[in-house]
XYZ file of C-alpha atoms in Angstrom:
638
model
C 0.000 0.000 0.000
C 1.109 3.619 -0.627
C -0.080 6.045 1.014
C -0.125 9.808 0.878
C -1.345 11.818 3.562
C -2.386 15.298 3.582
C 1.316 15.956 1.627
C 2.209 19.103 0.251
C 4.938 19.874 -2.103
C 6.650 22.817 -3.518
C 8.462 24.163 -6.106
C 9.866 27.543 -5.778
C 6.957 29.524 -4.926
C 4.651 27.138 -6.437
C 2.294 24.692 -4.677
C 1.720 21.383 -7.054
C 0.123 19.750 -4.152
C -1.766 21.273 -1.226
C -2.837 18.843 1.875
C -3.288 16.068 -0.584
C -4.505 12.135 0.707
C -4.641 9.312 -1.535
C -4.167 5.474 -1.284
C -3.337 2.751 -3.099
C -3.512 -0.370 -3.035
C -1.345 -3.370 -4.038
C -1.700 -4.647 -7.314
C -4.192 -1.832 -8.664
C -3.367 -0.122 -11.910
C -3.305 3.414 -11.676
C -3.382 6.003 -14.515
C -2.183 9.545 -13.441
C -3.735 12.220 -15.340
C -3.576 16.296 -15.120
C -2.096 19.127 -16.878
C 1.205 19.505 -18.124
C 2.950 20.790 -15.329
C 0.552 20.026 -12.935
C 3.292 17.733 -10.954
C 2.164 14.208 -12.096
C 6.506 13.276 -12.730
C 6.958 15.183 -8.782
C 4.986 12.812 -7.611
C 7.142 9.957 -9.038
C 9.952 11.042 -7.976
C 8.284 11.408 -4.235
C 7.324 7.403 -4.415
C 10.800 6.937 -6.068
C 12.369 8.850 -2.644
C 14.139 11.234 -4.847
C 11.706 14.413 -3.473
C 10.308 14.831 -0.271
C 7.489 15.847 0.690
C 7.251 19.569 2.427
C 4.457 19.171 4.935
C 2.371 15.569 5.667
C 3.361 12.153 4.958
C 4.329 9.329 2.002
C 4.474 5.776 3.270
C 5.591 3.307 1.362
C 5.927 0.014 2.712
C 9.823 -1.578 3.314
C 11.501 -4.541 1.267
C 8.860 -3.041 -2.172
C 11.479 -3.071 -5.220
C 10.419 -0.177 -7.369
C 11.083 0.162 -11.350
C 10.930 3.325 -13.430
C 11.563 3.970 -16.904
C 14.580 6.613 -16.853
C 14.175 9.603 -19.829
C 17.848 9.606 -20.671
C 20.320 6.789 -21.635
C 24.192 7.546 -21.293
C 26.969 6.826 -23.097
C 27.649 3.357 -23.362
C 29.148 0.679 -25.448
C 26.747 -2.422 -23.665
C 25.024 -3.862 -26.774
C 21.157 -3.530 -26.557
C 20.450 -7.161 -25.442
C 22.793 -6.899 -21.864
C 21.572 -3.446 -21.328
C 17.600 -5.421 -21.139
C 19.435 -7.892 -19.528
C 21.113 -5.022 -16.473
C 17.387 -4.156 -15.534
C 17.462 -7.306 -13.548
C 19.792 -6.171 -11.163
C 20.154 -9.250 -8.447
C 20.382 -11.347 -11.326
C 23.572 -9.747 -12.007
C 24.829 -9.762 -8.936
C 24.144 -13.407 -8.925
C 26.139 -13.912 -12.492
C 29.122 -11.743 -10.810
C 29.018 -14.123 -7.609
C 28.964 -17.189 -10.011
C 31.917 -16.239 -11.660
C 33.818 -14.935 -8.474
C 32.974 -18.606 -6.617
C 34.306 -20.311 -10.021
C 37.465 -18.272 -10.527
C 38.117 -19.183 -6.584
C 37.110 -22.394 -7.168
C 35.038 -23.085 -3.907
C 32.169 -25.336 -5.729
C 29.692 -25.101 -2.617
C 30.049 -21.370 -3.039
C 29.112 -22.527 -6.987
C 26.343 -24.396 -6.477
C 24.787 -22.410 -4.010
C 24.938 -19.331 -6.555
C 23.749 -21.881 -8.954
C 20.451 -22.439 -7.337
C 19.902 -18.821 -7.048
C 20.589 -18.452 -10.558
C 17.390 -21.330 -11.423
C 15.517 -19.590 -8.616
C 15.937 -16.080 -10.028
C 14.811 -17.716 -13.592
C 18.106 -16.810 -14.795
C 17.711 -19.636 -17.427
C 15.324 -17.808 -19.200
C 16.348 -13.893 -18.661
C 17.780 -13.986 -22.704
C 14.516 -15.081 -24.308
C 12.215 -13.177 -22.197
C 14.847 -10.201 -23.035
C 14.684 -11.183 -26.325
C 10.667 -10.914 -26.634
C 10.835 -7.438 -24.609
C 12.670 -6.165 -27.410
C 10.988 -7.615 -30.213
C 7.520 -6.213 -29.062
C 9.100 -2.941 -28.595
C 10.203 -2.927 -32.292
C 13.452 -4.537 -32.124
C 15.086 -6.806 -34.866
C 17.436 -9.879 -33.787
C 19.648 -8.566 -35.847
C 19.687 -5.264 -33.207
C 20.395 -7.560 -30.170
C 24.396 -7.105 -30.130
C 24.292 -3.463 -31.660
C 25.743 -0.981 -28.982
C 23.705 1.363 -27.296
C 25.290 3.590 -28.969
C 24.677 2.798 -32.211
C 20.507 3.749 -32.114
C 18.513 7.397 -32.013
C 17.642 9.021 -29.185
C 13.807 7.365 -29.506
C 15.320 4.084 -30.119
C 17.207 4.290 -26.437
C 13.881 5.256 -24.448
C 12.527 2.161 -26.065
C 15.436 0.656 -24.269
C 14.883 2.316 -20.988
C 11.599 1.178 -21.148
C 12.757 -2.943 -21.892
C 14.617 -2.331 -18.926
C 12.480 -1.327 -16.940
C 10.165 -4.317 -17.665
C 12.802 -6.715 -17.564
C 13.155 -5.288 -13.656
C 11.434 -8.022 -11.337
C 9.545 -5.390 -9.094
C 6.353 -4.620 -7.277
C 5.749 -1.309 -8.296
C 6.209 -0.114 -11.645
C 6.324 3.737 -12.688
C 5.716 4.696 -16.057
C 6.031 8.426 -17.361
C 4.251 8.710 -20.990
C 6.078 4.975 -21.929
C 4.227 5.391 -25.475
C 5.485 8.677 -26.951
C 8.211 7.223 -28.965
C 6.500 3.814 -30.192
C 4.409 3.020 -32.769
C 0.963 1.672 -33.058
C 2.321 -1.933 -32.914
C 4.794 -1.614 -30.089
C 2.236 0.584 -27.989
C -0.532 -2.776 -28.625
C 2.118 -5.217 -27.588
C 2.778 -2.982 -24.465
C -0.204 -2.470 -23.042
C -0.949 -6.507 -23.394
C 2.441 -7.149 -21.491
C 0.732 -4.484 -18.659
C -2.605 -5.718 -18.167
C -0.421 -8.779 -17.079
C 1.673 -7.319 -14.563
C 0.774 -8.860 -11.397
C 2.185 -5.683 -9.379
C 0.695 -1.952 -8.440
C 1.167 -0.086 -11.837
C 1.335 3.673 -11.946
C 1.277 4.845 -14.941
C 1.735 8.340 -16.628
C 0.002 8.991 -20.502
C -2.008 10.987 -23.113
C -3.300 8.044 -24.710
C -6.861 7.625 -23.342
C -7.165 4.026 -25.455
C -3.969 3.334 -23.563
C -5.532 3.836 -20.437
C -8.515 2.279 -20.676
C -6.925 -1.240 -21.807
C -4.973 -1.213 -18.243
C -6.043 0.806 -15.574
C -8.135 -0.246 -12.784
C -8.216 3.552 -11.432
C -7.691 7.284 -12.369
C -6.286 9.474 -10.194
C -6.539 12.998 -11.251
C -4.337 15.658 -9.782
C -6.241 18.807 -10.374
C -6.086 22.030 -8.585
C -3.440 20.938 -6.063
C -5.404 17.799 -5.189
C -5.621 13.626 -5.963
C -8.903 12.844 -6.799
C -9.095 8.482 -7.056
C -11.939 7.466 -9.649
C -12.771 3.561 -9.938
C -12.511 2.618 -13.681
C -10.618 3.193 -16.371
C -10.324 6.262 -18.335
C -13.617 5.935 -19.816
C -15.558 5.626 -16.762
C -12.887 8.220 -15.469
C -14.730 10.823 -17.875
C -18.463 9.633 -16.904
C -17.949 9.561 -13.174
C -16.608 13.653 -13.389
C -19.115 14.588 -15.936
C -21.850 13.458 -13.016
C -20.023 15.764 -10.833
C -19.894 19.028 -13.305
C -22.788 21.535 -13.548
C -24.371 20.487 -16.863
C -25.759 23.995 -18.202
C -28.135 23.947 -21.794
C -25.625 25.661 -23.676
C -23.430 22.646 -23.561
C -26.001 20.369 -23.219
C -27.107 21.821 -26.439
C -23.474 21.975 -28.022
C -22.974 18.455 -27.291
C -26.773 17.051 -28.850
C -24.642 18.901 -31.857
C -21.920 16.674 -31.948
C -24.467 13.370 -30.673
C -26.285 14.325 -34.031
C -23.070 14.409 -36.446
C -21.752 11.395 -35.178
C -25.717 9.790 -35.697
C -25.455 11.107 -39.258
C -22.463 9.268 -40.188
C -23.744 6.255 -38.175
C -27.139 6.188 -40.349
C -25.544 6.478 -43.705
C -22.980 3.748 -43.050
C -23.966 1.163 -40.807
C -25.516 -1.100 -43.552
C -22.767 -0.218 -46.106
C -20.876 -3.489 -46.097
C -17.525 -1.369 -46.478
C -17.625 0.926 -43.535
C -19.994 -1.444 -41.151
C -17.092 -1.734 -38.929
C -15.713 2.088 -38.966
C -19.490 2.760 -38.113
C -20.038 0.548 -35.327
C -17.066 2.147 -33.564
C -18.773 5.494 -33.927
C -21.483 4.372 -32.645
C -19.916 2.694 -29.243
C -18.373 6.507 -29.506
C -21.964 7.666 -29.391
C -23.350 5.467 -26.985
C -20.718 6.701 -24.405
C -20.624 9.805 -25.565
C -23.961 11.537 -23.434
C -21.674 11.598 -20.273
C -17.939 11.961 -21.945
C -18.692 15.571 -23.192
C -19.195 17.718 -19.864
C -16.105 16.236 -18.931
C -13.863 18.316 -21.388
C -16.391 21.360 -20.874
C -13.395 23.172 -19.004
C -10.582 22.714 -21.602
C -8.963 25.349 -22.461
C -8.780 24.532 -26.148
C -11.398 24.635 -28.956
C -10.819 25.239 -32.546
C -12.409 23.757 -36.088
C -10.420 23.148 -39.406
C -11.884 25.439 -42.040
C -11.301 23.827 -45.468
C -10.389 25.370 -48.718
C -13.270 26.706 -51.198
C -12.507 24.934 -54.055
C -11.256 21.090 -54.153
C -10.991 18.822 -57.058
C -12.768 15.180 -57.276
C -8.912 13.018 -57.323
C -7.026 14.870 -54.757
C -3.741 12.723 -55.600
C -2.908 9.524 -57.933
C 0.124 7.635 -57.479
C 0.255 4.968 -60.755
C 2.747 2.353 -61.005
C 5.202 4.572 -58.812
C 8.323 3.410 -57.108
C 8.238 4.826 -54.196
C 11.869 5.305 -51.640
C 15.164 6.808 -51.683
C 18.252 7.889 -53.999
C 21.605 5.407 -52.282
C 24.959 7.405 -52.636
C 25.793 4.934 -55.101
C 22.960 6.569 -57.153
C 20.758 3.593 -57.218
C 17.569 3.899 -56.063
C 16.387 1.862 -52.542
C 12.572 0.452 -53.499
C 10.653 0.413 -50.008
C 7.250 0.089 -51.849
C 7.369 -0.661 -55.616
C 4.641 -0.425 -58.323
C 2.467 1.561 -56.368
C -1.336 2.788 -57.385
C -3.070 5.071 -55.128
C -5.847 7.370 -55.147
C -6.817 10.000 -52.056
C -10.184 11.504 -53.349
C -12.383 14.115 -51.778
C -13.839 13.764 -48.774
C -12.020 10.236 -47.721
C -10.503 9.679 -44.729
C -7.703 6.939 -44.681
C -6.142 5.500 -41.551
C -2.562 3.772 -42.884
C -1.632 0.849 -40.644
C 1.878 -1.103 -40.946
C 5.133 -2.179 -39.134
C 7.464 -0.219 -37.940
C 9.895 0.454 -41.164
C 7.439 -1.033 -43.761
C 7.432 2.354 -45.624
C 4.484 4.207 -44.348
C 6.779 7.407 -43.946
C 7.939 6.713 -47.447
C 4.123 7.010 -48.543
C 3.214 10.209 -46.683
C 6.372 11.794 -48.142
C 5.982 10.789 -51.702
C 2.109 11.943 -51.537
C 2.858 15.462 -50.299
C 6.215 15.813 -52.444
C 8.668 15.823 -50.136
C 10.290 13.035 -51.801
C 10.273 12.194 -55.454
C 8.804 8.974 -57.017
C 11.568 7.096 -57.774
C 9.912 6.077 -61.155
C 5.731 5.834 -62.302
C 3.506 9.170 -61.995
C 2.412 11.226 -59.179
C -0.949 12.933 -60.587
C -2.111 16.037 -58.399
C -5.652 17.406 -58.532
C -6.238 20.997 -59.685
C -7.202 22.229 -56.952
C -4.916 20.275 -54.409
C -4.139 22.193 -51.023
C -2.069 19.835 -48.675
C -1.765 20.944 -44.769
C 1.263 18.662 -43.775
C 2.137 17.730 -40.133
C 5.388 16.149 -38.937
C 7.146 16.047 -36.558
C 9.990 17.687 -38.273
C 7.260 21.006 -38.786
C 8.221 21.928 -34.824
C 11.820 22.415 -35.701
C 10.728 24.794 -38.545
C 9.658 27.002 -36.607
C 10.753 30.888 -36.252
C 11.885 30.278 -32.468
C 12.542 34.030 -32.072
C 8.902 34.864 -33.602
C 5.490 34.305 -31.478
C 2.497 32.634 -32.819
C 0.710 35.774 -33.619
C 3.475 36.691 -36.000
C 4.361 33.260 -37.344
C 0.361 33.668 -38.580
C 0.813 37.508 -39.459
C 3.716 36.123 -41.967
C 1.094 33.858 -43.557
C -1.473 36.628 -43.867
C 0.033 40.045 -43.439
C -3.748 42.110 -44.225
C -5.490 39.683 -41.297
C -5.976 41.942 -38.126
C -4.273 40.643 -35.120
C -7.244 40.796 -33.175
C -8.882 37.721 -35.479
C -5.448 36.094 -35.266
C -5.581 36.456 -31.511
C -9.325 34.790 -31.443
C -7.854 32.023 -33.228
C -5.053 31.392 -31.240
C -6.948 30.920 -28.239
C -8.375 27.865 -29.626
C -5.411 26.120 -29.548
C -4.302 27.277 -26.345
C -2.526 30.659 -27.072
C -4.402 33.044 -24.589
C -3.521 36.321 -23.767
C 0.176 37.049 -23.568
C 1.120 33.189 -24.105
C 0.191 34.258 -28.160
C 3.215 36.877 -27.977
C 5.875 34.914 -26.394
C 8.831 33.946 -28.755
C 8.844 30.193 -29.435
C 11.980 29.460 -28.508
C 10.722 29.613 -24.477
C 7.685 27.100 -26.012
C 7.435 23.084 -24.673
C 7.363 20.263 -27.255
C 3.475 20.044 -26.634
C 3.429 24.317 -27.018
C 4.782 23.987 -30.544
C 2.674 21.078 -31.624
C -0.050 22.967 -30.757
C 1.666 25.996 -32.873
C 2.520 23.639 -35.675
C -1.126 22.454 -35.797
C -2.796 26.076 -35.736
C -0.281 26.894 -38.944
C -1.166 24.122 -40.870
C -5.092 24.541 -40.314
C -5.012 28.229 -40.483
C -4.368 27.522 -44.475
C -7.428 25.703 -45.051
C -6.480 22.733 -46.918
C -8.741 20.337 -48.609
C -6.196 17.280 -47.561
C -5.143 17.120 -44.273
C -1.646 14.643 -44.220
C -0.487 13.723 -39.928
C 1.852 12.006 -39.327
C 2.142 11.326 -34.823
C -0.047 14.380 -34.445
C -0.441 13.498 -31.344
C 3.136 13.441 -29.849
C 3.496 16.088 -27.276
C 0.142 16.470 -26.333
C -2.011 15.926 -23.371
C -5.508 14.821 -22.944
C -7.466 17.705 -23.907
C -5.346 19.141 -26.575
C -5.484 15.451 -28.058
C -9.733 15.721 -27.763
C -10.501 18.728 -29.132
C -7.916 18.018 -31.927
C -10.516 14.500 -32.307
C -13.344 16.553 -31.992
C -11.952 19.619 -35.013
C -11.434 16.454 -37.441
C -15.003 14.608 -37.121
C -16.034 17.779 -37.895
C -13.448 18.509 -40.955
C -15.028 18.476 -44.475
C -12.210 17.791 -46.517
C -9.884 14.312 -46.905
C -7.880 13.133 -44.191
C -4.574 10.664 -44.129
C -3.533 9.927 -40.966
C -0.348 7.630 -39.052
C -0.988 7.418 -35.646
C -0.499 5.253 -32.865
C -3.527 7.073 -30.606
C -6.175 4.324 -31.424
C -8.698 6.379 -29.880
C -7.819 9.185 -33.038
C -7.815 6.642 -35.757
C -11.330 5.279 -34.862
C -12.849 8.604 -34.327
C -11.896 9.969 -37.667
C -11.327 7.863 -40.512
C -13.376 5.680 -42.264
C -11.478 3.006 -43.922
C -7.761 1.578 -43.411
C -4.919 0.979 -45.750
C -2.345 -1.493 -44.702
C 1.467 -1.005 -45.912
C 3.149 -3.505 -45.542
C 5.573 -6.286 -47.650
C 6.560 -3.094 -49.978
C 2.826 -2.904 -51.120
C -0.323 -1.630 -49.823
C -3.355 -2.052 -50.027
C -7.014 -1.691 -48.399
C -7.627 -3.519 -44.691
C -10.834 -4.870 -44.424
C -10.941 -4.963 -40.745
C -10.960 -2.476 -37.580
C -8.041 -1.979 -35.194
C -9.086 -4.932 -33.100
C -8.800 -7.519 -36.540
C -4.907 -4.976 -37.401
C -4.094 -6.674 -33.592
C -5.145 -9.810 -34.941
C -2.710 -9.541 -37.857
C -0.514 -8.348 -36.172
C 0.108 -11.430 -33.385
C -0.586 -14.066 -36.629
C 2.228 -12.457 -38.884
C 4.818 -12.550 -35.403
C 3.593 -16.128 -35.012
C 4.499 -16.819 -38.720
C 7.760 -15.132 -38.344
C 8.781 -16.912 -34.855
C 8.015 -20.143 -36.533
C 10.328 -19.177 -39.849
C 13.258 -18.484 -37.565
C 13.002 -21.837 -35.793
C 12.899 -23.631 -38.558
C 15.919 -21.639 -40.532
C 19.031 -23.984 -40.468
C 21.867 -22.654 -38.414
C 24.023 -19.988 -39.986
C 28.023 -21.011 -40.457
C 30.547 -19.526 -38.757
C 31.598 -17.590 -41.998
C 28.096 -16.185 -42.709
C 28.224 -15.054 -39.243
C 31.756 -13.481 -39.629
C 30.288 -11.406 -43.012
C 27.067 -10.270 -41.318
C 29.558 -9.279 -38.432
C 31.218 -7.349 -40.865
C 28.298 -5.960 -42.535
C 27.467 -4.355 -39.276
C 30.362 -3.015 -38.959
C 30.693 -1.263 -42.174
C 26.853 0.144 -41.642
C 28.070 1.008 -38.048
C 30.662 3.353 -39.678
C 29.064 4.897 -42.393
C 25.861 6.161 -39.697
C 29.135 7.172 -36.855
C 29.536 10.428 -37.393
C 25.561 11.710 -37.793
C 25.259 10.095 -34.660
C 27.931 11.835 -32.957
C 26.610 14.687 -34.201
C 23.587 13.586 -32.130
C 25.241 12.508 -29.029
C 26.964 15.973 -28.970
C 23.497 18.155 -29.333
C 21.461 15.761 -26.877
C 24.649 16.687 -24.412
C 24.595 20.591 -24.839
C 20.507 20.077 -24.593
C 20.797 18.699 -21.614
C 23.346 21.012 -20.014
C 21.391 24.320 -21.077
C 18.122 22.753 -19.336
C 19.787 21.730 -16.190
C 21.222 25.083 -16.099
C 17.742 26.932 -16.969
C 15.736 24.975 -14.442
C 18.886 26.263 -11.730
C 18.402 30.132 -12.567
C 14.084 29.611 -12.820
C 14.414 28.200 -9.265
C 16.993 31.093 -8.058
C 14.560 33.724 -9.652
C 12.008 31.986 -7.446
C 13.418 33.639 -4.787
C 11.658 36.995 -4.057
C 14.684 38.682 -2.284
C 16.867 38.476 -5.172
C 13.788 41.376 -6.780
C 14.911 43.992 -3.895
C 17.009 46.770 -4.676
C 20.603 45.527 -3.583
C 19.769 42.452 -5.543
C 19.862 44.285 -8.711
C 23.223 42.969 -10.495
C 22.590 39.350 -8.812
C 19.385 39.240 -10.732
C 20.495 41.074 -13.843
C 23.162 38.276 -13.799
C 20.661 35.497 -13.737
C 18.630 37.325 -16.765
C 21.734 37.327 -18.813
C 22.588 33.251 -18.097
C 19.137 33.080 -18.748
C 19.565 34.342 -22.571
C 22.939 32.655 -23.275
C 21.329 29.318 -22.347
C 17.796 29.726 -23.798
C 19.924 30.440 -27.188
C 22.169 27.649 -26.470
C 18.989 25.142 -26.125
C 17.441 26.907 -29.192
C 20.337 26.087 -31.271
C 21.017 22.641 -29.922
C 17.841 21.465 -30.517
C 17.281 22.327 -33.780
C 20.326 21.258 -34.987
C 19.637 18.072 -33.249
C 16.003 17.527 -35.219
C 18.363 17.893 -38.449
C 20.853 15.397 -37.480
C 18.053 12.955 -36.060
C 16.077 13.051 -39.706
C 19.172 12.739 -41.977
C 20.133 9.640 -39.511
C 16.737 8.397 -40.077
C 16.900 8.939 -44.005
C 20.269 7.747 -44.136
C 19.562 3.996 -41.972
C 16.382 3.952 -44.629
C 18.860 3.933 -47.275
C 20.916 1.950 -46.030
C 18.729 -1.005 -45.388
């Protein structure tokens, strides 16, 4: 049991919690929801024993191992398999006492180690390391890579192996899905409804949520609020507590009569039965869901352009991938024919690699066809979101003035109205981006590429960076959206809220998915079942195709080296410039240092303040750059 008794903790002169109680109990899975910044990774790092409270009491009973996924990997040469493997630490104290009693050669010593070893299920710790990885979107052939050797998303992935490889009995999880894909995040959150510990778990991803949790706690206005349920019943158990006025009751029979609409002219269409019957579980739950978002701050529709054209975009017979150094082009999906037409809305579905990016980037031009026809509709207008749009951005210009730069004759009062939608309210729409979180920019990136009214909307992860509201009302803006949507996601909620019909890419083809998310899992877990049983029954490779794969490796290894130093050495002066921000934010905390005979102490501070705001500014932009010609580079490559 944990337990949290009227606890109070600050930070600088800011309360995050104020005489807060809560309890939990062992074995419960608990998602932790609240505003960014509320103090939901605080708290961790209370149960973790890393903060203390300031006032009240945290018990947490003796002898409970605790895991946590850790945000940053270091340095380290440890290939990817025995860095899994190092998450189970008494395990490897057990391996280091095996050896010690061998090299001394005192065999009761041995055996007695040995026994722990069978005990501790040491016999298995490489397969079960093995599958971690593999469901997290590892090849075998990435087992004995170094550390080293992968992307900065890559490494959380390996944080979070580790973490699950951890025997423990309570698990901590801080937003374990943001850099996985649709197929890692499924296998995931089957591995956590199986945990047999207390789970507390951090995320956006309300899908996520509901597929584990037992409970919601909230942490709102300085409080912990425990709901029974899962995210779902989260949202119907605080919409019976909120005022229901008729404005939004009205507002909402709005949105109940939309998603009806779509529901009545679909549901007997043999094509989209299964797209409709989502909607209408959507609608069926939907009564109570609403006044639960009826405080969020954002709100904002996607006005489309005025004219569109019947074929939006025709791909025929096109190669679609990459130019090698060599000069010869890398197929990742050959011969392809594809049409986007007005008013469709496509979900694309596919493993990790299988060329979905390579799609998205062909259809909106960013990459050439490598050979066929890319046909564009007259009156085409793409909005395109990436995650490479946030490092785009003017980080010395504010929102207001990234928008006046679109439309210089647009008064800034309008521009201001439409800000707010997204967030941007009062002076937060004239701050320079460059003082702007990942999920501040997203939102930014998001208000651009709407703002231009585009008949085809193209997201790629649209939902990376944001929270829980953000990610609803951006749900909410495209049910509502005219135009033709093509969306990658790995927020299942998203995908079967606003498209209609899947495409699957996958084998360097693709081609329509007759089937809902639940039959993708399906195909999903039969293909890895096909695959398992291939490998089993390959014949053993000889030493000297060993030795040339080795090689192979190698050579790959040294081509990608230097982008990835690059990398290494941005993520470091990153890193450095925050942990010296977050040092002057808590000095300026202090309200002596604002008196009179503080004046050059706190001019000081304001100066570090710019030097390392423009050091983080540069470092992280040149670190998006690095991190997608790494990306483009390992595509070509492959």
């Amino acid at each position: 049991m944990i337990q949290f008794s009227e606890v109070s903790l600050q930070r600088g002169t800011q309360f995050l919690l104020e005489d807060a109680d809560l309890t939990i109990f062992e074995g419960q899975k608990i998602g932790l929801i609240g505003a960014n910044g509320a103090g939901k990774s605080s708290l961790f790092a209370m149960i973790r024993g890393d903060l203390n409270a300031d006032t009240g009491e945290m018990i947490l009973p003796s002898h409970r191992s605790i895991a946590f996924m850790a945000q940053e990997v270091g340095e380290t040469q440890r290939s990817a398999l025995d860095y899994c493997l190092d998450g189970d630490q008494k395990l490897r104290e057990i391996e280091a006492n095996i050896a010690k009693a061998e090299a001394s050669g005192d065999h009761h010593a041995h055996a007695t180690w040995l026994g722990e070893f069978e005990q501790a299920h040491g016999y298995t710790a490489q397969s079960r390391a093995e599958t971690l990885l593999q469901g997290l979107g590892f090849k075998m052939t990435d087992m004995n890579k170094p550390v080293s050797d992968f992307s900065g998303g890559w490494r959380i992935r390996l944080n979070l192996a580790k973490a699950l490889m951890c025997p423990s009995d309570v698990l901590l999880l801080d937003e374990p899905t943001n850099h996985l894909d649709l197929d890692a995040v499924m296998w995931l959150e089957n591995w956590l409804r199986q945990y047999p510990g207390t789970l507390l778990l951090i995320s956006h991803d309300r899908d996520f949520l509901d597929g584990i949790c037992s409970h919601i706690v909230h942490l709102y206005q300085k409080k912990l609020t425990l709901y029974k349920g899962n995210y779902s019943d989260y949202e119907r158990q605080r919409a019976e507590h909120l005022a229901q006025q008729q404005a939004n009751h009205e507002k909402q029979q709005t949105k109940r009569a939309h998603l009806q609409q779509y529901v009545d002219r679909f549901r007997y269409k043999a094509t989209k039965a299964k797209q409709a019957q989502s909607r209408l579980r959507m609608l069926e739950k939907m009564e109570l869901i609403g006044p639960a978002h009826i405080d969020s701050q954002f709100e904002f529709s996607i006005p489309v352009a005025e004219k569109t054209s019947q074929q939006l975009i025709h791909l025929s017979q096109a190669d679609l991938g990459y130019q090698a150094e060599s000069g010869q082009p890398l197929v990742q999906l050959g011969q392809t024919n594809f049409t986007l037409r007005d008013g469709q809305r496509i979900g694309l579905l596919g493993p990790n690699g299988a060329g979905k990016s390579t799609l998205i980037k062909s259809i909106v031009g960013e990459i050439t066809v490598l050979s066929g026809e890319r046909i564009t509709g007259e009156n085409l207008k793409i909005g395109y979101f990436s995650q490479h749009q946030l490092s785009a951005l003017d980080l010395e210009a504010s929102p207001v003035l990234h928008i006046q730069r679109l439309s210089p004759k647009v008064l800034e009062n309008e521009i201001r109205r439409y800000l707010g939608g997204f967030g941007f309210i009062g002076d937060d729409a004239l701050r320079p981006v460059k003082g702007f979180s990942g999920g501040e920019k997203a939102r930014l990136a998001l208000s651009l590429i709407t703002w231009t009214k585009p008949n085809l909307l193209v997201l790629d992860e649209p939902t990376n960076h944001l929270d829980l509201e953000m990610r609803q009302a951006l749900t909410e803006a495209l049910q509502e959206f005219p135009g033709s949507i093509l969306l990658v996601s790995h927020d299942r909620h998203l995908l079967n809220s606003t498209v209609d019909e899947f495409y699957l890419v996958a084998d360097h083809k693709i081609q329509a998915f007759d089937g809902d998310l639940a039959a993708y899992h399906t195909w999903l877990q039969a293909r890895q079942a096909a695959s398992n049983k291939d490998e089993k029954n390959e014949p053993a490779i000889d030493k000297l195709d060993r030795k040339e794969e080795r090689r192979k490796a190698a050579e790959l290894r040294e081509k990608l080296r230097p982008l990835r130093k690059q990398i290494e050495k941005h993520e470091k002066a990153v890193h450095t410039a925050q942990s010296h921000l977050d040092k002057i934010s808590e000095a300026m905390a202090d309200s002596a240092l604002y008196e009179a005979e503080q004046r050059e102490q706190l001019q000081k501070l304001l100066n570090d303040e710019a030097k390392w705001k423009k050091s983080l500014e540069e470092n992280e932009e040149a670190w998006f750059e690095a991190q997608e010609s790494l990306e483009e580079a390992e595509t070509a490559l492959e």
